[in-house]
Amino acid sequence: MRKPNLSNMKPAKVLAPAKDLATLEAELAEQENNIEVNLEDTVLRLSDYLSAVDMVIKQTFNHRVWVKAEIRNLSSKGGHYYFELAEKDDDGKVIASCRGNLWRFKAARVLAKFERATGMPLDRDLTVLLKVSAGFHAQYGFSLTIEDIDPSYTLGDLARQYAEMVDRLTGEGLLNLNQQLPVPFDIEHVLVIAPEKAAGLGDFQADADRLARTGACHFHYHNATFQGNHAPSEIRQAIVNAQQQFFDTYEHLPDLLVIIRGGGAVGDLAYLNDYELAALVAEQPIPVWVGIGHERDKVILDEVAHTSFDTPSKVIAAIMTHLAQLVTQTLQYQAQIKQAAQRQLNTAEQQTTRQLSQIQSQTIGQLTALQKDSDYAWRSIQQSAQRQVKQAARLISDLRAQTQAAAYQQLTVAASASQNNQKTLIHSAQQQLIQAQRGSEHLRDIVLLHRPSRVLKQGYTMLTDAKDKQILTSGMQLHPEQTVHILLKDGKAKAQIIDVNINK
């Protein structure tokens, strides 16, 4: 949408009604009272009642008036145009609505005049000033017949909306927010939002592809619709999706966001004047360059963008210029660094030569002094070593004598202790042998006392199995019908087990 020129706007033509509102209300109240009295006991058909309503409306509103309304919906059929009109309060709530009709024999003239004056087609969401007359049909209800549309009022309303949008963005600190971002030092990745298969996009891509083939810059394209009522929301969604997709892939933000659209009808620009879209562009964390295909008129995106261009071709030209300047500047820096490095190398070489000469002179003197110190130290070490060797020889002789005396003394003590330990061990061994002998005799007596023959002689018996191979001492070894032998002191008996009882 172009920014309207208010100086050329004509004042709206508003015709005063034939009767003021108070007079109409009084006449309607009087007629209503008369009708109520006359029809109090009358039963009417619906068609008759609605025909009476039609007659009242025609008699009361038989003149044309200018009405301000917002177009909520607009459709056409057979050359006729059908409107849904509404009025909203300051909170955006609809407080009045009705239908409107622009018939075919007037539609072409009225719409052509509106489009010539505003540069845009008549569409929904526009506030217009309509010259209308009231009408009522028993079947289709109440509607307004549109006789004319004043384009100057719509231009003024659009200019007002544009100014309010700029004031709101300014008040919220958004108008110049993106412009405060610095231009990126190197433009390597660029997100491009543009209509699909648009001519402006083709011009942009022709130069962008040549630049991309050099590897200097990479372009990431995303499409959105740039005209129609859904354009602002689609562009916003394309910006958000493009940013998220790029961050998921590269884990950092791009260097630049470019929004471009080629030339077209001036009225198509109106769809780009959207507060939510402008606020999103202003709040981008990277610079936004806008190239909308227009030269004189501005849209709100031009106001909030970091940099605004007339055409998409100028946007890619600016990117190429920036990169060319960067290369030129880099080459200049390279030459300056090379010159500075060469100067430093020459200075360093001169300083190194002087320092080497000084070091050589100092080193010769230090080596001479060190040689003298070394000779003196060597003689001192030799003398000290000779004294220490003599002292060590004397100490070794004394230590040898002391060691021999101590060894003889320890051997004497050890021999005496060994003899005493030997006597003690012999005596202890003899005592243990005597005790072992006594224990052995005691065990022998016990064994003899408990031998089977002696036990049997004392009146006891023993059980063995049928083969006399195992002595049976537990009830768990017995079972019914088992054959066993009973050993007595003077013989044995054969028996068979009848029953077994186990004590628990």
XYZ file of C-alpha atoms in Angstrom:
504
model
C 0.000 0.000 0.000
C 1.277 3.432 -0.793
C 1.465 6.050 1.900
C -1.508 8.345 1.021
C -0.881 11.991 0.135
C -3.310 13.840 2.383
C -2.837 17.145 0.541
C -4.578 15.768 -2.538
C -7.466 14.167 -0.656
C -10.911 15.584 -1.317
C -13.303 16.107 1.609
C -15.983 13.462 1.943
C -19.385 14.362 0.591
C -21.898 13.782 3.377
C -25.481 14.733 2.580
C -27.666 15.860 5.429
C -30.818 13.760 5.818
C -34.111 15.269 4.771
C -35.310 15.170 8.370
C -33.285 15.183 11.531
C -33.195 12.136 13.774
C -35.501 13.586 16.420
C -38.215 14.352 13.853
C -37.962 10.856 12.396
C -38.191 9.274 15.838
C -41.267 11.351 16.678
C -43.001 10.459 13.384
C -42.152 6.790 13.808
C -43.438 6.798 17.379
C -46.715 8.434 16.250
C -47.129 5.971 13.370
C -46.315 3.081 15.696
C -49.005 4.213 18.144
C -51.563 4.584 15.344
C -50.693 1.176 13.903
C -50.770 -0.417 17.363
C -54.280 1.008 17.969
C -55.569 -0.025 14.540
C -53.997 -3.508 14.548
C -54.402 -4.387 18.179
C -56.978 -7.099 17.532
C -55.969 -7.914 13.928
C -54.238 -11.153 12.884
C -51.909 -10.657 9.859
C -50.134 -13.013 7.542
C -46.343 -12.809 7.693
C -46.177 -11.550 4.106
C -48.692 -8.802 4.892
C -46.774 -7.774 7.985
C -43.443 -7.681 6.170
C -45.040 -5.773 3.290
C -46.167 -3.180 5.832
C -42.597 -3.002 7.159
C -41.364 -2.522 3.580
C -43.864 0.283 3.067
C -42.790 2.031 6.278
C -39.111 1.813 5.349
C -39.742 3.152 1.835
C -41.835 6.036 3.125
C -39.444 6.916 5.957
C -36.042 6.257 4.275
C -36.863 7.162 0.695
C -33.736 9.360 0.372
C -30.049 8.568 -0.069
C -27.495 9.180 2.714
C -23.727 8.714 3.179
C -22.912 5.907 5.633
C -19.497 4.947 7.017
C -18.951 1.177 7.386
C -16.309 -1.527 7.287
C -16.448 -4.206 4.593
C -16.383 -7.518 6.466
C -16.925 -9.640 3.359
C -17.303 -9.034 -0.384
C -18.396 -11.358 -3.175
C -19.650 -11.024 -6.729
C -21.959 -12.969 -9.004
C -23.211 -12.100 -12.468
C -21.667 -8.633 -12.263
C -23.469 -7.817 -8.994
C -21.465 -7.247 -5.780
C -22.688 -8.344 -2.369
C -21.325 -6.757 0.801
C -21.379 -7.613 4.485
C -21.066 -4.258 6.260
C -20.373 -3.605 9.934
C -19.532 -0.939 12.493
C -17.150 -1.647 15.398
C -16.524 0.133 18.671
C -13.104 1.115 20.007
C -12.564 -2.420 21.320
C -13.197 -3.956 17.896
C -16.594 -5.358 18.832
C -19.288 -5.329 16.115
C -22.151 -3.082 17.220
C -24.077 -2.938 13.911
C -24.181 -4.981 10.699
C -26.264 -5.473 7.572
C -26.081 -6.537 3.943
C -25.320 -4.240 1.022
C -25.809 -4.643 -2.721
C -24.021 -2.911 -5.589
C -25.937 -3.738 -8.728
C -24.307 -4.509 -12.041
C -25.385 -1.384 -13.937
C -23.518 0.819 -11.421
C -20.772 -1.533 -10.211
C -18.310 -1.094 -13.095
C -18.362 2.728 -12.890
C -18.188 2.910 -9.076
C -15.405 0.324 -8.685
C -13.333 1.781 -11.553
C -13.500 5.246 -9.979
C -12.494 3.834 -6.580
C -9.524 1.923 -8.008
C -8.293 4.910 -10.058
C -8.367 7.185 -7.017
C -6.873 4.787 -4.432
C -4.624 2.628 -6.636
C -6.130 -0.497 -5.095
C -9.200 -2.687 -5.670
C -12.125 -2.630 -3.309
C -11.672 -5.477 -0.814
C -12.654 -6.669 2.633
C -11.342 -5.022 5.840
C -11.485 -1.554 4.229
C -13.457 1.247 5.847
C -15.497 3.050 3.190
C -17.982 5.888 2.864
C -21.041 4.592 0.967
C -23.951 6.477 -0.549
C -26.879 4.156 0.201
C -30.618 3.837 0.283
C -32.516 1.478 2.551
C -34.505 -1.421 1.190
C -36.539 -4.285 2.552
C -37.772 -7.466 0.916
C -40.283 -9.798 2.463
C -38.169 -12.828 1.553
C -34.591 -11.532 1.733
C -34.910 -9.044 4.616
C -33.243 -5.652 5.092
C -30.323 -4.463 2.953
C -28.662 -1.304 1.690
C -28.487 -0.464 -1.995
C -25.109 1.135 -2.723
C -25.258 4.050 -5.127
C -21.682 5.377 -4.858
C -18.405 5.028 -2.899
C -16.238 8.013 -1.922
C -12.579 6.938 -2.442
C -11.160 10.023 -0.705
C -12.562 8.846 2.623
C -10.906 5.415 2.248
C -7.588 7.069 1.414
C -7.877 9.210 4.508
C -8.772 6.222 6.680
C -5.855 4.202 5.326
C -3.535 7.155 5.938
C -4.885 7.387 9.478
C -4.333 3.689 10.070
C -0.813 3.964 8.671
C -0.014 6.928 10.931
C -1.464 5.143 13.962
C 0.645 2.092 13.158
C 3.815 4.214 12.935
C 2.939 5.967 16.214
C 2.343 2.629 17.949
C 5.621 1.168 16.722
C 7.426 4.330 17.800
C 5.792 4.302 21.230
C 6.781 0.661 21.754
C 10.387 1.329 20.703
C 10.106 -0.913 17.628
C 10.287 1.542 14.727
C 14.103 1.920 14.790
C 14.933 -1.240 16.745
C 16.247 -3.310 13.826
C 18.088 -0.318 12.381
C 20.247 -0.202 15.534
C 21.829 -3.573 14.676
C 25.281 -3.342 13.070
C 25.768 -4.463 9.466
C 27.348 -7.945 9.566
C 31.077 -7.950 8.878
C 30.791 -10.921 6.518
C 27.526 -11.900 4.813
C 27.844 -15.682 4.481
C 24.261 -16.955 4.963
C 21.155 -15.057 3.775
C 17.517 -16.044 4.381
C 15.264 -14.905 1.528
C 11.465 -14.550 1.913
C 9.690 -13.970 -1.419
C 6.584 -14.954 -3.420
C 7.037 -18.205 -5.277
C 8.009 -17.870 -8.973
C 7.819 -14.057 -8.813
C 9.647 -11.987 -11.417
C 11.484 -10.028 -8.714
C 12.690 -13.275 -7.173
C 14.003 -14.397 -10.566
C 16.007 -11.183 -10.976
C 17.388 -11.593 -7.461
C 18.327 -15.241 -7.995
C 20.121 -14.578 -11.266
C 22.800 -12.531 -9.463
C 22.567 -14.526 -6.226
C 23.327 -17.807 -8.021
C 26.463 -16.342 -9.596
C 27.573 -15.158 -6.184
C 26.761 -18.517 -4.580
C 28.830 -20.409 -7.153
C 31.926 -18.551 -5.947
C 31.297 -19.870 -2.433
C 31.292 -16.340 -1.036
C 27.638 -16.411 0.071
C 24.847 -18.969 0.521
C 21.152 -18.171 0.013
C 18.268 -20.045 1.678
C 14.878 -19.413 -0.009
C 11.419 -19.605 1.598
C 8.139 -18.691 -0.104
C 5.046 -16.840 1.088
C 2.064 -15.054 -0.456
C 2.533 -11.269 -0.608
C -1.024 -10.206 -1.512
C -4.438 -11.003 -0.155
C -5.738 -10.957 3.392
C -3.655 -13.973 4.376
C -0.382 -12.428 3.191
C 0.771 -10.947 6.561
C 0.230 -14.186 8.488
C 1.930 -16.290 5.767
C 4.952 -13.978 5.687
C 5.214 -14.080 9.497
C 5.030 -17.868 9.478
C 7.658 -18.067 6.709
C 10.042 -15.867 8.737
C 9.614 -17.953 11.896
C 9.954 -21.291 10.071
C 12.990 -20.123 8.101
C 14.785 -18.956 11.253
C 14.023 -22.189 13.123
C 15.000 -24.442 10.210
C 18.299 -22.595 9.719
C 19.139 -22.725 13.448
C 18.341 -26.460 13.623
C 20.729 -27.066 10.711
C 23.631 -24.719 11.515
C 23.119 -24.066 15.292
C 23.560 -20.317 14.812
C 21.617 -17.437 13.280
C 22.006 -16.339 9.635
C 23.796 -13.099 8.833
C 20.925 -11.407 7.024
C 17.160 -11.708 6.442
C 15.925 -10.438 3.056
C 12.233 -9.790 2.242
C 11.667 -9.086 -1.462
C 8.737 -8.681 -3.818
C 8.784 -7.575 -7.443
C 6.684 -4.870 -9.046
C 2.926 -5.131 -9.223
C -0.298 -3.243 -8.637
C 0.075 -0.446 -6.150
C -2.971 -1.644 -4.276
C -1.262 -4.959 -3.527
C 1.074 -3.116 -1.163
C -1.808 -2.555 1.256
C -1.580 -6.156 2.421
C 1.944 -5.538 3.727
C 0.798 -2.769 6.094
C 0.223 -5.057 9.052
C 1.267 -4.235 12.619
C 2.052 -7.813 13.679
C 4.257 -8.329 10.607
C 6.029 -5.002 11.188
C 6.620 -5.809 14.875
C 8.058 -9.242 14.006
C 10.458 -7.707 11.460
C 11.516 -5.010 13.933
C 12.269 -7.575 16.662
C 14.470 -9.794 14.493
C 17.907 -10.404 16.092
C 19.599 -10.003 12.692
C 19.460 -7.126 10.162
C 16.450 -7.224 7.819
C 16.858 -5.851 4.289
C 13.608 -5.130 2.417
C 13.295 -4.840 -1.355
C 9.670 -4.183 -2.329
C 9.052 -3.432 -5.996
C 8.101 0.231 -5.727
C 9.949 3.506 -6.059
C 7.834 6.305 -4.600
C 5.481 4.730 -2.083
C 6.410 3.225 1.252
C 4.974 0.337 3.225
C 5.370 -0.198 6.937
C 8.124 -2.774 6.328
C 10.262 0.008 4.860
C 9.821 1.928 8.114
C 10.981 -0.861 10.469
C 13.583 -2.655 8.314
C 17.306 -2.229 8.888
C 17.753 -1.121 5.253
C 15.112 -0.498 2.574
C 15.629 -0.799 -1.203
C 13.362 0.005 -4.148
C 13.685 -3.348 -5.912
C 14.948 -6.899 -5.236
C 17.778 -6.303 -7.728
C 19.096 -3.476 -5.580
C 19.145 -5.772 -2.551
C 21.408 -8.365 -4.205
C 23.493 -5.527 -5.652
C 24.018 -4.181 -2.116
C 25.073 -7.632 -0.887
C 27.552 -7.979 -3.749
C 28.880 -4.458 -3.094
C 29.307 -5.238 0.597
C 31.240 -8.438 -0.153
C 33.349 -6.662 -2.794
C 34.210 -3.926 -0.292
C 35.030 -6.611 2.247
C 37.423 -8.310 -0.206
C 39.014 -4.964 -1.139
C 39.362 -4.028 2.493
C 40.810 -7.459 3.279
C 43.400 -7.083 0.501
C 44.312 -3.647 1.828
C 44.661 -5.059 5.322
C 46.770 -7.896 3.897
C 49.117 -5.440 2.176
C 49.329 -3.298 5.311
C 50.030 -6.345 7.472
C 52.694 -7.533 5.004
C 54.407 -4.134 5.030
C 54.241 -3.890 8.804
C 55.579 -7.434 9.143
C 58.442 -6.700 6.778
C 59.349 -3.580 8.741
C 59.256 -5.538 11.974
C 61.397 -8.286 10.435
C 64.006 -5.775 9.289
C 64.052 -4.089 12.692
C 64.242 -7.449 14.425
C 67.125 -8.555 12.179
C 69.090 -5.405 12.990
C 68.397 -5.766 16.693
C 69.360 -9.444 16.554
C 72.702 -8.638 14.889
C 73.532 -6.059 17.548
C 72.431 -8.331 20.354
C 74.442 -11.246 18.884
C 77.587 -9.121 18.797
C 76.998 -8.022 22.384
C 76.341 -11.588 23.473
C 79.507 -12.867 21.787
C 81.620 -10.165 23.485
C 80.004 -10.826 26.845
C 80.291 -14.595 26.406
C 84.065 -14.492 25.780
C 84.622 -12.491 28.960
C 82.322 -14.740 30.947
C 84.027 -17.881 29.592
C 87.455 -16.563 30.635
C 86.210 -15.759 34.124
C 84.483 -19.122 34.349
C 87.682 -20.916 33.278
C 89.614 -19.248 36.096
C 86.883 -20.032 38.599
C 86.758 -23.610 37.334
C 90.525 -24.133 37.752
C 90.448 -22.784 41.299
C 87.423 -24.894 42.154
C 89.091 -28.009 40.720
C 92.176 -27.552 42.863
C 90.023 -26.953 45.924
C 88.014 -30.089 45.195
C 91.167 -32.212 44.784
C 92.603 -31.022 48.098
C 89.304 -31.537 49.908
C 88.931 -35.014 48.393
C 92.390 -36.071 49.529
C 91.642 -34.962 53.112
C 88.307 -36.781 53.093
C 89.948 -39.988 51.767
C 92.503 -39.967 54.600
C 89.805 -39.348 57.202
C 87.688 -42.115 55.703
C 90.622 -44.587 55.896
C 91.115 -43.840 59.571
C 87.432 -44.167 60.289
C 87.249 -47.507 58.433
C 90.129 -48.944 60.503
C 88.475 -47.858 63.772
C 85.106 -49.205 62.663
C 86.686 -52.545 61.679
C 88.213 -52.989 65.161
C 84.970 -51.990 66.881
C 82.975 -54.344 64.663
C 85.242 -57.314 65.379
C 85.069 -56.722 69.177
C 81.294 -56.428 69.072
C 81.017 -59.557 66.945
C 83.175 -61.629 69.338
C 81.051 -60.485 72.289
C 77.782 -61.320 70.515
C 79.099 -64.770 69.515
C 79.972 -65.531 73.169
C 76.526 -64.505 74.362
C 74.883 -66.471 71.567
C 76.846 -69.650 72.396
C 75.872 -69.453 76.086
C 72.223 -68.830 75.200
C 72.281 -71.750 72.745
C 73.551 -74.187 75.400
C 70.872 -73.088 77.867
C 68.155 -73.418 75.211
C 69.412 -76.905 74.319
C 69.180 -78.095 77.933
C 65.687 -76.624 78.259
C 64.493 -78.291 75.061
C 65.903 -81.684 76.099
C 64.200 -81.533 79.506
C 60.879 -80.389 77.895
C 61.038 -83.209 75.330
C 61.633 -85.824 78.045
C 58.623 -84.555 80.037
C 56.406 -84.669 76.917
C 57.530 -88.243 76.141
C 56.697 -89.361 79.683
C 53.234 -87.734 79.463
C 52.622 -89.257 76.032
C 53.551 -92.706 77.323
C 51.147 -92.384 80.260
C 48.351 -91.183 77.960
C 48.922 -94.060 75.604
C 48.703 -96.609 78.429
C 45.473 -95.003 79.672
C 43.903 -95.162 76.217
C 44.972 -98.799 75.883
C 43.196 -99.648 79.150
C 40.037 -97.897 78.006
C 40.071 -99.772 74.702
C 40.536 -103.081 76.445
C 37.656 -102.317 78.821
C 35.286 -101.699 75.891
C 36.225 -104.576 73.614
C 33.176 -106.578 72.392
C 34.035 -109.851 74.156
C 34.281 -108.150 77.535
C 31.019 -106.206 76.923
C 29.214 -109.435 76.027
C 30.494 -111.131 79.160
C 28.909 -108.335 81.194
C 25.442 -109.354 79.919
C 25.053 -107.137 76.852
C 24.176 -108.256 73.300
C 24.952 -106.933 69.830
C 22.991 -106.944 66.562
C 24.591 -107.577 63.199
C 23.167 -107.965 59.734
C 22.498 -111.348 58.204
C 26.061 -111.537 56.865
C 27.733 -110.339 60.105
C 29.413 -107.545 58.168
C 27.823 -104.552 59.918
C 26.951 -103.876 63.553
C 23.462 -102.446 63.856
C 23.324 -99.630 66.391
C 20.330 -97.496 65.215
C 16.668 -98.096 64.613
C 17.075 -96.352 61.271
C 19.102 -99.397 60.110
C 16.159 -101.778 60.782
C 13.022 -102.513 58.849
C 10.214 -105.125 59.132
C 10.975 -108.693 57.953
C 14.728 -107.978 58.120
C 16.942 -110.926 59.199
C 19.520 -110.059 61.897
C 21.971 -111.931 64.215
C 21.979 -111.450 67.983
C 25.504 -111.950 69.446
C 25.632 -113.299 73.052
C 28.578 -114.034 75.339
C 28.409 -117.714 74.541
C 26.890 -117.792 71.019
C 24.549 -116.050 68.561
C 20.898 -116.252 67.513
C 19.123 -115.541 64.272
C 16.021 -113.279 64.427
C 13.582 -111.470 62.131
C 12.368 -107.907 62.710
C 8.579 -107.646 63.057
C 8.146 -103.966 63.781
C 10.408 -100.894 64.308
C 9.576 -97.960 66.578
C 11.832 -94.893 66.369
C 12.038 -92.592 69.405
C 11.507 -88.959 68.405
